[in-house]
Amino acid sequence: MPHDVPLINSSVPHSARIWNYWLGGKDCYEIDCEVGDQIREVNPEIVQIARAQRAFLKRTVTYLAAEVGIRQFLDVGTGLPTFDNTHEVAQRITPEARIVYVDHDPIVLAHATALLTSTPEGATDYIDADLRDPAAILEGAARTLDFEQPVALMLLGIAAHVPDDSVYGIVERLLDALPSGSHLVFCDSTEVFHPEAMRAMVEQWNQASDNPRTNRSPDQLARFFGGLELLDPGLVSVAQWRPGPSEAVAAEEDEPQAPDEPQEVDSFGGVARKA
């Protein structure tokens, strides 16, 4: 699938590259590292949030592919490729999985070839489209995905970039196009555990980045699951969504908490099934 590779301005900080930096990726410039460090100064939790979201992606895709039998994934707002991208996780379990990535970020488009590797049995595609244009997303995804069969709609940390209530209608439009048995995988930032730091992070982000964002309360995030069957353990901090033993946080010697209690972060998410 040919794409025109955009020119990249390495002197201007960019949200996708900053997030990539926090994830430990290498697709970032000095200015991105500087701004990423500035944001981390006002909110030290941000790196932990970024990595907890990536672990959440891995666990949810693993669950859907291995236990539910989902073979199609629509990953909107994918960001820059790093490790354990959706197609890598899904196709390790089921080589015939088909994955469509969606992003409107020219930086992501420049790196899209890393997302377009696939097993011979499966397929991957990349759509240059904005979450605010669900019709374009669905039209492009239909080239690779069969909307007569269940699809996992992945919206990880992307709804925050649509700060008004129009985002609920956008997500509903995407879900309406998917058949029974499809699933929504969703997470986004909150202000539950460290409200001042999370607000400071958003302020710093919006000053430095070209892609403004907002935080939402758990009640506001719960609206995205309206009309769906929310699976256990519900809408929780992403670190608490079915964590594996390797993700457990060791207890401090002076704290009575259990050693396998997951550390909570200000990103809440869940998985829900469409009846």
PDB file of C-alpha atoms in Angstrom:
ATOM      1  CA  MET A   1       0.000   0.000   0.000  1.00  0.00           C
ATOM      2  CA  PRO A   2       1.877   3.112  -1.177  1.00  0.00           C
ATOM      3  CA  HIS A   3       1.967   6.250   0.908  1.00  0.00           C
ATOM      4  CA  ASP A   4       3.723   9.553   0.440  1.00  0.00           C
ATOM      5  CA  VAL A   5       6.208   9.862   3.303  1.00  0.00           C
ATOM      6  CA  PRO A   6       5.783  13.287   4.936  1.00  0.00           C
ATOM      7  CA  LEU A   7       8.561  15.683   5.805  1.00  0.00           C
ATOM      8  CA  ILE A   8       9.403  15.568   9.511  1.00  0.00           C
ATOM      9  CA  ASN A   9      10.383  18.690  11.458  1.00  0.00           C
ATOM     10  CA  SER A  10      12.841  17.480  14.087  1.00  0.00           C
ATOM     11  CA  SER A  11      12.922  20.885  15.820  1.00  0.00           C
ATOM     12  CA  VAL A  12       9.271  20.798  16.933  1.00  0.00           C
ATOM     13  CA  PRO A  13       8.123  18.386  19.696  1.00  0.00           C
ATOM     14  CA  HIS A  14       5.542  15.851  18.621  1.00  0.00           C
ATOM     15  CA  SER A  15       3.061  13.914  20.745  1.00  0.00           C
ATOM     16  CA  ALA A  16       3.604  10.533  19.087  1.00  0.00           C
ATOM     17  CA  ARG A  17       7.369  10.794  19.432  1.00  0.00           C
ATOM     18  CA  ILE A  18       7.095  11.926  23.077  1.00  0.00           C
ATOM     19  CA  TRP A  19       4.929   8.902  23.883  1.00  0.00           C
ATOM     20  CA  ASN A  20       7.398   6.706  22.030  1.00  0.00           C
ATOM     21  CA  TYR A  21      10.189   8.133  24.185  1.00  0.00           C
ATOM     22  CA  TRP A  22       8.293   7.267  27.375  1.00  0.00           C
ATOM     23  CA  LEU A  23       7.810   3.719  26.089  1.00  0.00           C
ATOM     24  CA  GLY A  24      11.549   3.367  25.629  1.00  0.00           C
ATOM     25  CA  GLY A  25      11.412   3.634  21.827  1.00  0.00           C
ATOM     26  CA  LYS A  26      14.053   5.211  19.604  1.00  0.00           C
ATOM     27  CA  ASP A  27      11.839   7.074  17.108  1.00  0.00           C
ATOM     28  CA  CYS A  28      12.213  10.463  18.768  1.00  0.00           C
ATOM     29  CA  TYR A  29      14.431  13.535  18.581  1.00  0.00           C
ATOM     30  CA  GLU A  30      16.224  15.585  21.197  1.00  0.00           C
ATOM     31  CA  ILE A  31      13.347  18.073  21.436  1.00  0.00           C
ATOM     32  CA  ASP A  32      10.901  15.226  22.123  1.00  0.00           C
ATOM     33  CA  CYS A  33      13.115  13.903  24.913  1.00  0.00           C
ATOM     34  CA  GLU A  34      13.400  17.397  26.403  1.00  0.00           C
ATOM     35  CA  VAL A  35       9.645  17.975  26.423  1.00  0.00           C
ATOM     36  CA  GLY A  36       9.026  14.406  27.615  1.00  0.00           C
ATOM     37  CA  ASP A  37      11.346  15.045  30.556  1.00  0.00           C
ATOM     38  CA  GLN A  38       9.600  18.356  31.311  1.00  0.00           C
ATOM     39  CA  ILE A  39       6.228  16.631  31.431  1.00  0.00           C
ATOM     40  CA  ARG A  40       7.671  13.856  33.574  1.00  0.00           C
ATOM     41  CA  GLU A  41       8.905  16.495  36.039  1.00  0.00           C
ATOM     42  CA  VAL A  42       5.339  17.684  36.685  1.00  0.00           C
ATOM     43  CA  ASN A  43       3.916  14.155  36.535  1.00  0.00           C
ATOM     44  CA  PRO A  44       6.465  11.421  37.315  1.00  0.00           C
ATOM     45  CA  GLU A  45       3.734   8.798  36.823  1.00  0.00           C
ATOM     46  CA  ILE A  46       3.450   9.443  33.066  1.00  0.00           C
ATOM     47  CA  VAL A  47       6.113   6.915  32.027  1.00  0.00           C
ATOM     48  CA  GLN A  48       4.472   4.279  34.212  1.00  0.00           C
ATOM     49  CA  ILE A  49       1.105   5.125  32.608  1.00  0.00           C
ATOM     50  CA  ALA A  50       2.514   4.761  29.100  1.00  0.00           C
ATOM     51  CA  ARG A  51       4.019   1.385  29.878  1.00  0.00           C
ATOM     52  CA  ALA A  52       0.948   0.187  31.796  1.00  0.00           C
ATOM     53  CA  GLN A  53      -1.196   1.007  28.754  1.00  0.00           C
ATOM     54  CA  ARG A  54       1.119  -1.022  26.524  1.00  0.00           C
ATOM     55  CA  ALA A  55       0.888  -3.973  28.935  1.00  0.00           C
ATOM     56  CA  PHE A  56      -2.920  -3.555  28.929  1.00  0.00           C
ATOM     57  CA  LEU A  57      -2.887  -3.788  25.125  1.00  0.00           C
ATOM     58  CA  LYS A  58      -0.877  -6.999  25.267  1.00  0.00           C
ATOM     59  CA  ARG A  59      -3.159  -8.628  27.869  1.00  0.00           C
ATOM     60  CA  THR A  60      -6.405  -7.634  26.168  1.00  0.00           C
ATOM     61  CA  VAL A  61      -5.324  -8.718  22.694  1.00  0.00           C
ATOM     62  CA  THR A  62      -4.021 -11.986  24.126  1.00  0.00           C
ATOM     63  CA  TYR A  63      -7.338 -12.603  25.891  1.00  0.00           C
ATOM     64  CA  LEU A  64      -9.443 -11.788  22.829  1.00  0.00           C
ATOM     65  CA  ALA A  65      -7.338 -13.855  20.427  1.00  0.00           C
ATOM     66  CA  ALA A  66      -6.684 -16.850  22.679  1.00  0.00           C
ATOM     67  CA  GLU A  67      -9.877 -17.136  24.727  1.00  0.00           C
ATOM     68  CA  VAL A  68     -12.626 -15.372  22.768  1.00  0.00           C
ATOM     69  CA  GLY A  69     -11.450 -16.318  19.282  1.00  0.00           C
ATOM     70  CA  ILE A  70     -11.365 -12.801  17.834  1.00  0.00           C
ATOM     71  CA  ARG A  71      -9.495 -12.778  14.528  1.00  0.00           C
ATOM     72  CA  GLN A  72      -9.930  -9.135  13.490  1.00  0.00           C
ATOM     73  CA  PHE A  73      -8.629  -5.975  15.193  1.00  0.00           C
ATOM     74  CA  LEU A  74      -9.278  -2.324  14.347  1.00  0.00           C
ATOM     75  CA  ASP A  75      -6.640  -0.306  16.225  1.00  0.00           C
ATOM     76  CA  VAL A  76      -7.463   3.418  16.071  1.00  0.00           C
ATOM     77  CA  GLY A  77      -4.840   5.920  17.204  1.00  0.00           C
ATOM     78  CA  THR A  78      -2.104   3.331  17.144  1.00  0.00           C
ATOM     79  CA  GLY A  79       0.826   5.733  17.587  1.00  0.00           C
ATOM     80  CA  LEU A  80       4.407   4.920  16.661  1.00  0.00           C
ATOM     81  CA  PRO A  81       5.316   1.229  16.512  1.00  0.00           C
ATOM     82  CA  THR A  82       7.388   0.005  19.444  1.00  0.00           C
ATOM     83  CA  PHE A  83       7.172  -3.517  20.875  1.00  0.00           C
ATOM     84  CA  ASP A  84       4.229  -5.919  21.158  1.00  0.00           C
ATOM     85  CA  ASN A  85       2.169  -4.052  18.594  1.00  0.00           C
ATOM     86  CA  THR A  86      -1.359  -5.382  18.119  1.00  0.00           C
ATOM     87  CA  HIS A  87      -0.562  -7.519  15.065  1.00  0.00           C
ATOM     88  CA  GLU A  88       2.490  -9.046  16.726  1.00  0.00           C
ATOM     89  CA  VAL A  89       0.539 -10.103  19.807  1.00  0.00           C
ATOM     90  CA  ALA A  90      -2.491 -11.366  17.871  1.00  0.00           C
ATOM     91  CA  GLN A  91      -0.582 -13.222  15.159  1.00  0.00           C
ATOM     92  CA  ARG A  92       1.646 -15.006  17.668  1.00  0.00           C
ATOM     93  CA  ILE A  93      -1.555 -16.623  18.927  1.00  0.00           C
ATOM     94  CA  THR A  94      -3.519 -16.886  15.701  1.00  0.00           C
ATOM     95  CA  PRO A  95      -1.440 -16.389  12.551  1.00  0.00           C
ATOM     96  CA  GLU A  96      -4.547 -15.751  10.446  1.00  0.00           C
ATOM     97  CA  ALA A  97      -5.455 -12.602  12.413  1.00  0.00           C
ATOM     98  CA  ARG A  98      -6.192  -9.478  10.379  1.00  0.00           C
ATOM     99  CA  ILE A  99      -5.289  -6.073  11.798  1.00  0.00           C
ATOM    100  CA  VAL A 100      -6.038  -2.556  10.571  1.00  0.00           C
ATOM    101  CA  TYR A 101      -4.165   0.351  12.123  1.00  0.00           C
ATOM    102  CA  VAL A 102      -5.578   3.880  11.974  1.00  0.00           C
ATOM    103  CA  ASP A 103      -3.830   7.174  12.674  1.00  0.00           C
ATOM    104  CA  HIS A 104      -3.890  10.649  11.161  1.00  0.00           C
ATOM    105  CA  ASP A 105      -0.422  11.516  12.401  1.00  0.00           C
ATOM    106  CA  PRO A 106       2.122  12.086   9.595  1.00  0.00           C
ATOM    107  CA  ILE A 107       4.886  10.892  11.916  1.00  0.00           C
ATOM    108  CA  VAL A 108       3.139   7.548  12.343  1.00  0.00           C
ATOM    109  CA  LEU A 109       2.565   7.357   8.584  1.00  0.00           C
ATOM    110  CA  ALA A 110       6.306   7.727   8.033  1.00  0.00           C
ATOM    111  CA  HIS A 111       6.891   4.644  10.190  1.00  0.00           C
ATOM    112  CA  ALA A 112       3.885   2.666   8.959  1.00  0.00           C
ATOM    113  CA  THR A 113       5.990   0.035   7.207  1.00  0.00           C
ATOM    114  CA  ALA A 114       6.906  -1.361  10.638  1.00  0.00           C
ATOM    115  CA  LEU A 115       3.202  -1.965  11.240  1.00  0.00           C
ATOM    116  CA  LEU A 116       2.582  -3.664   7.918  1.00  0.00           C
ATOM    117  CA  THR A 117       4.515  -6.853   8.518  1.00  0.00           C
ATOM    118  CA  SER A 118       2.283  -9.893   8.751  1.00  0.00           C
ATOM    119  CA  THR A 119       2.209 -13.645   8.787  1.00  0.00           C
ATOM    120  CA  PRO A 120       1.431 -15.184   5.383  1.00  0.00           C
ATOM    121  CA  GLU A 121      -1.918 -16.403   6.721  1.00  0.00           C
ATOM    122  CA  GLY A 122      -2.986 -13.029   8.123  1.00  0.00           C
ATOM    123  CA  ALA A 123      -2.982  -9.401   7.004  1.00  0.00           C
ATOM    124  CA  THR A 124      -2.197  -5.917   8.255  1.00  0.00           C
ATOM    125  CA  ASP A 125      -3.135  -2.552   6.792  1.00  0.00           C
ATOM    126  CA  TYR A 126      -2.697   1.101   7.729  1.00  0.00           C
ATOM    127  CA  ILE A 127      -5.306   3.818   7.202  1.00  0.00           C
ATOM    128  CA  ASP A 128      -4.384   7.484   7.252  1.00  0.00           C
ATOM    129  CA  ALA A 129      -7.551   8.777   8.936  1.00  0.00           C
ATOM    130  CA  ASP A 130      -8.735  10.780  11.943  1.00  0.00           C
ATOM    131  CA  LEU A 131     -10.881   9.402  14.778  1.00  0.00           C
ATOM    132  CA  ARG A 132     -13.216  12.338  14.096  1.00  0.00           C
ATOM    133  CA  ASP A 133     -14.037  10.800  10.693  1.00  0.00           C
ATOM    134  CA  PRO A 134     -15.499   7.364  11.514  1.00  0.00           C
ATOM    135  CA  ALA A 135     -16.924   6.995   8.002  1.00  0.00           C
ATOM    136  CA  ALA A 136     -13.441   7.143   6.475  1.00  0.00           C
ATOM    137  CA  ILE A 137     -12.155   4.670   9.059  1.00  0.00           C
ATOM    138  CA  LEU A 138     -14.908   2.176   8.347  1.00  0.00           C
ATOM    139  CA  GLU A 139     -14.599   2.535   4.593  1.00  0.00           C
ATOM    140  CA  GLY A 140     -10.845   1.962   4.722  1.00  0.00           C
ATOM    141  CA  ALA A 141     -11.048  -0.894   7.221  1.00  0.00           C
ATOM    142  CA  ALA A 142     -13.570  -2.746   5.062  1.00  0.00           C
ATOM    143  CA  ARG A 143     -10.797  -3.386   2.537  1.00  0.00           C
ATOM    144  CA  THR A 144      -9.136  -5.747   5.029  1.00  0.00           C
ATOM    145  CA  LEU A 145     -11.729  -6.654   7.666  1.00  0.00           C
ATOM    146  CA  ASP A 146     -14.967  -8.595   7.223  1.00  0.00           C
ATOM    147  CA  PHE A 147     -17.671  -6.686   9.080  1.00  0.00           C
ATOM    148  CA  GLU A 148     -19.856  -9.796   9.031  1.00  0.00           C
ATOM    149  CA  GLN A 149     -17.459 -11.325  11.571  1.00  0.00           C
ATOM    150  CA  PRO A 150     -16.578 -10.021  15.086  1.00  0.00           C
ATOM    151  CA  VAL A 151     -14.007  -7.235  15.338  1.00  0.00           C
ATOM    152  CA  ALA A 152     -12.095  -5.904  18.334  1.00  0.00           C
ATOM    153  CA  LEU A 153     -12.170  -2.096  18.281  1.00  0.00           C
ATOM    154  CA  MET A 154      -9.048  -0.826  20.068  1.00  0.00           C
ATOM    155  CA  LEU A 155      -9.179   2.749  21.421  1.00  0.00           C
ATOM    156  CA  LEU A 156      -6.227   3.152  23.764  1.00  0.00           C
ATOM    157  CA  GLY A 157      -5.478   6.678  24.942  1.00  0.00           C
ATOM    158  CA  ILE A 158      -7.000   8.232  21.820  1.00  0.00           C
ATOM    159  CA  ALA A 159     -10.394   9.552  23.002  1.00  0.00           C
ATOM    160  CA  ALA A 160      -8.605  12.095  25.210  1.00  0.00           C
ATOM    161  CA  HIS A 161      -7.597  13.922  22.025  1.00  0.00           C
ATOM    162  CA  VAL A 162     -11.283  14.718  21.316  1.00  0.00           C
ATOM    163  CA  PRO A 163     -11.970  16.898  24.353  1.00  0.00           C
ATOM    164  CA  ASP A 164     -15.703  17.534  23.828  1.00  0.00           C
ATOM    165  CA  ASP A 165     -18.685  15.202  24.081  1.00  0.00           C
ATOM    166  CA  SER A 166     -18.748  14.566  20.331  1.00  0.00           C
ATOM    167  CA  VAL A 167     -16.345  11.702  21.012  1.00  0.00           C
ATOM    168  CA  TYR A 168     -19.167   9.559  22.422  1.00  0.00           C
ATOM    169  CA  GLY A 169     -21.079   9.718  19.159  1.00  0.00           C
ATOM    170  CA  ILE A 170     -17.917   8.925  17.216  1.00  0.00           C
ATOM    171  CA  VAL A 171     -17.265   5.759  19.202  1.00  0.00           C
ATOM    172  CA  GLU A 172     -20.931   4.774  18.954  1.00  0.00           C
ATOM    173  CA  ARG A 173     -20.777   5.173  15.166  1.00  0.00           C
ATOM    174  CA  LEU A 174     -17.787   2.831  14.963  1.00  0.00           C
ATOM    175  CA  LEU A 175     -19.427   0.248  17.225  1.00  0.00           C
ATOM    176  CA  ASP A 176     -22.714   0.401  15.309  1.00  0.00           C
ATOM    177  CA  ALA A 177     -20.902  -0.842  12.206  1.00  0.00           C
ATOM    178  CA  LEU A 178     -19.561  -3.927  13.991  1.00  0.00           C
ATOM    179  CA  PRO A 179     -21.511  -7.195  14.318  1.00  0.00           C
ATOM    180  CA  SER A 180     -22.625  -9.055  17.429  1.00  0.00           C
ATOM    181  CA  GLY A 181     -19.703 -10.634  19.255  1.00  0.00           C
ATOM    182  CA  SER A 182     -17.416  -7.688  18.592  1.00  0.00           C
ATOM    183  CA  HIS A 183     -15.527  -6.154  21.510  1.00  0.00           C
ATOM    184  CA  LEU A 184     -14.455  -2.689  22.586  1.00  0.00           C
ATOM    185  CA  VAL A 185     -11.031  -2.360  24.210  1.00  0.00           C
ATOM    186  CA  PHE A 186     -10.772   1.117  25.703  1.00  0.00           C
ATOM    187  CA  CYS A 187      -8.597   3.077  28.088  1.00  0.00           C
ATOM    188  CA  ASP A 188      -7.837   6.721  28.793  1.00  0.00           C
ATOM    189  CA  SER A 189      -6.383   9.086  31.365  1.00  0.00           C
ATOM    190  CA  THR A 190      -8.092  10.035  34.624  1.00  0.00           C
ATOM    191  CA  GLU A 191      -7.405  12.177  37.697  1.00  0.00           C
ATOM    192  CA  VAL A 192      -8.179   9.597  40.392  1.00  0.00           C
ATOM    193  CA  PHE A 193      -4.899   8.947  42.178  1.00  0.00           C
ATOM    194  CA  HIS A 194      -2.750  12.002  41.409  1.00  0.00           C
ATOM    195  CA  PRO A 195      -5.157  14.732  40.259  1.00  0.00           C
ATOM    196  CA  GLU A 196      -2.805  17.694  40.545  1.00  0.00           C
ATOM    197  CA  ALA A 197      -0.016  15.930  38.659  1.00  0.00           C
ATOM    198  CA  MET A 198      -2.413  14.725  35.944  1.00  0.00           C
ATOM    199  CA  ARG A 199      -3.829  18.221  35.457  1.00  0.00           C
ATOM    200  CA  ALA A 200      -0.317  19.656  35.328  1.00  0.00           C
ATOM    201  CA  MET A 201       0.618  17.016  32.777  1.00  0.00           C
ATOM    202  CA  VAL A 202      -2.272  17.972  30.488  1.00  0.00           C
ATOM    203  CA  GLU A 203      -1.409  21.654  30.784  1.00  0.00           C
ATOM    204  CA  GLN A 204       2.252  20.992  29.963  1.00  0.00           C
ATOM    205  CA  TRP A 205       1.313  18.628  27.127  1.00  0.00           C
ATOM    206  CA  ASN A 206      -1.079  21.130  25.551  1.00  0.00           C
ATOM    207  CA  GLN A 207       1.490  23.892  25.716  1.00  0.00           C
ATOM    208  CA  ALA A 208       4.215  21.807  24.082  1.00  0.00           C
ATOM    209  CA  SER A 209       2.348  19.432  21.787  1.00  0.00           C
ATOM    210  CA  ASP A 210       0.410  19.865  18.563  1.00  0.00           C
ATOM    211  CA  ASN A 211      -2.283  17.392  19.640  1.00  0.00           C
ATOM    212  CA  PRO A 212      -4.197  18.679  22.715  1.00  0.00           C
ATOM    213  CA  ARG A 213      -5.768  16.254  25.176  1.00  0.00           C
ATOM    214  CA  THR A 214      -7.994  16.132  28.246  1.00  0.00           C
ATOM    215  CA  ASN A 215      -8.521  13.865  31.259  1.00  0.00           C
ATOM    216  CA  ARG A 216     -11.917  12.315  32.028  1.00  0.00           C
ATOM    217  CA  SER A 217     -13.428  10.919  35.212  1.00  0.00           C
ATOM    218  CA  PRO A 218     -14.211   7.191  35.506  1.00  0.00           C
ATOM    219  CA  ASP A 219     -17.929   8.050  35.215  1.00  0.00           C
ATOM    220  CA  GLN A 220     -17.235   9.883  31.958  1.00  0.00           C
ATOM    221  CA  LEU A 221     -15.167   6.953  30.681  1.00  0.00           C
ATOM    222  CA  ALA A 222     -17.913   4.509  31.638  1.00  0.00           C
ATOM    223  CA  ARG A 223     -20.194   6.192  29.078  1.00  0.00           C
ATOM    224  CA  PHE A 224     -18.097   4.691  26.271  1.00  0.00           C
ATOM    225  CA  PHE A 225     -19.281   1.238  27.352  1.00  0.00           C
ATOM    226  CA  GLY A 226     -22.974   2.119  27.310  1.00  0.00           C
ATOM    227  CA  GLY A 227     -25.122  -0.686  25.856  1.00  0.00           C
ATOM    228  CA  LEU A 228     -22.236  -3.179  25.976  1.00  0.00           C
ATOM    229  CA  GLU A 229     -21.503  -6.083  28.311  1.00  0.00           C
ATOM    230  CA  LEU A 230     -18.559  -4.908  30.400  1.00  0.00           C
ATOM    231  CA  LEU A 231     -16.361  -7.898  31.240  1.00  0.00           C
ATOM    232  CA  ASP A 232     -14.757  -8.551  34.626  1.00  0.00           C
ATOM    233  CA  PRO A 233     -13.119  -6.791  36.385  1.00  0.00           C
ATOM    234  CA  GLY A 234     -14.994  -3.860  34.837  1.00  0.00           C
ATOM    235  CA  LEU A 235     -13.613  -0.364  34.320  1.00  0.00           C
ATOM    236  CA  VAL A 236     -10.434  -0.240  36.400  1.00  0.00           C
ATOM    237  CA  SER A 237      -6.938   1.177  36.421  1.00  0.00           C
ATOM    238  CA  VAL A 238      -5.309  -0.555  33.461  1.00  0.00           C
ATOM    239  CA  ALA A 239      -2.674  -2.132  35.705  1.00  0.00           C
ATOM    240  CA  GLN A 240      -5.514  -3.936  37.518  1.00  0.00           C
ATOM    241  CA  TRP A 241      -7.112  -5.438  34.410  1.00  0.00           C
ATOM    242  CA  ARG A 242      -6.269  -9.144  34.782  1.00  0.00           C
ATOM    243  CA  PRO A 243      -2.558  -8.614  35.541  1.00  0.00           C
ATOM    244  CA  GLY A 244      -0.167 -11.496  35.078  1.00  0.00           C
ATOM    245  CA  PRO A 245       2.269 -12.655  37.773  1.00  0.00           C
ATOM    246  CA  SER A 246       5.202 -10.939  36.053  1.00  0.00           C
ATOM    247  CA  GLU A 247       3.451  -7.582  36.380  1.00  0.00           C
ATOM    248  CA  ALA A 248       2.976  -7.789  40.143  1.00  0.00           C
ATOM    249  CA  VAL A 249       4.421  -4.985  42.224  1.00  0.00           C
ATOM    250  CA  ALA A 250       6.483  -6.051  45.224  1.00  0.00           C
ATOM    251  CA  ALA A 251       5.302  -4.653  48.535  1.00  0.00           C
ATOM    252  CA  GLU A 252       7.415  -2.200  50.484  1.00  0.00           C
ATOM    253  CA  GLU A 253       8.742  -3.603  53.736  1.00  0.00           C
ATOM    254  CA  ASP A 254       6.792  -1.078  55.795  1.00  0.00           C
ATOM    255  CA  GLU A 255       3.480  -1.575  53.938  1.00  0.00           C
ATOM    256  CA  PRO A 256       1.034  -4.397  54.649  1.00  0.00           C
ATOM    257  CA  GLN A 257      -0.237  -4.701  51.044  1.00  0.00           C
ATOM    258  CA  ALA A 258       0.011  -8.101  49.323  1.00  0.00           C
ATOM    259  CA  PRO A 259       3.047  -8.518  47.082  1.00  0.00           C
ATOM    260  CA  ASP A 260       0.892  -9.349  44.065  1.00  0.00           C
ATOM    261  CA  GLU A 261      -1.296  -6.251  44.300  1.00  0.00           C
ATOM    262  CA  PRO A 262      -1.016  -4.329  40.998  1.00  0.00           C
ATOM    263  CA  GLN A 263       0.067  -0.718  41.190  1.00  0.00           C
ATOM    264  CA  GLU A 264      -2.717   1.691  40.263  1.00  0.00           C
ATOM    265  CA  VAL A 265      -2.147   4.314  37.570  1.00  0.00           C
ATOM    266  CA  ASP A 266      -4.278   7.206  36.331  1.00  0.00           C
ATOM    267  CA  SER A 267      -5.382   5.413  33.199  1.00  0.00           C
ATOM    268  CA  PHE A 268      -8.638   3.475  33.403  1.00  0.00           C
ATOM    269  CA  GLY A 269      -9.760   0.870  30.916  1.00  0.00           C
ATOM    270  CA  GLY A 270     -11.875  -2.157  30.233  1.00  0.00           C
ATOM    271  CA  VAL A 271     -13.120  -4.649  27.676  1.00  0.00           C
ATOM    272  CA  ALA A 272     -16.767  -4.968  26.676  1.00  0.00           C
ATOM    273  CA  ARG A 273     -18.726  -7.256  24.347  1.00  0.00           C
ATOM    274  CA  LYS A 274     -21.398  -6.188  21.878  1.00  0.00           C
ATOM    275  CA  ALA A 275     -24.439  -8.456  22.175  1.00  0.00           C
TER     276      ALA A 275
END
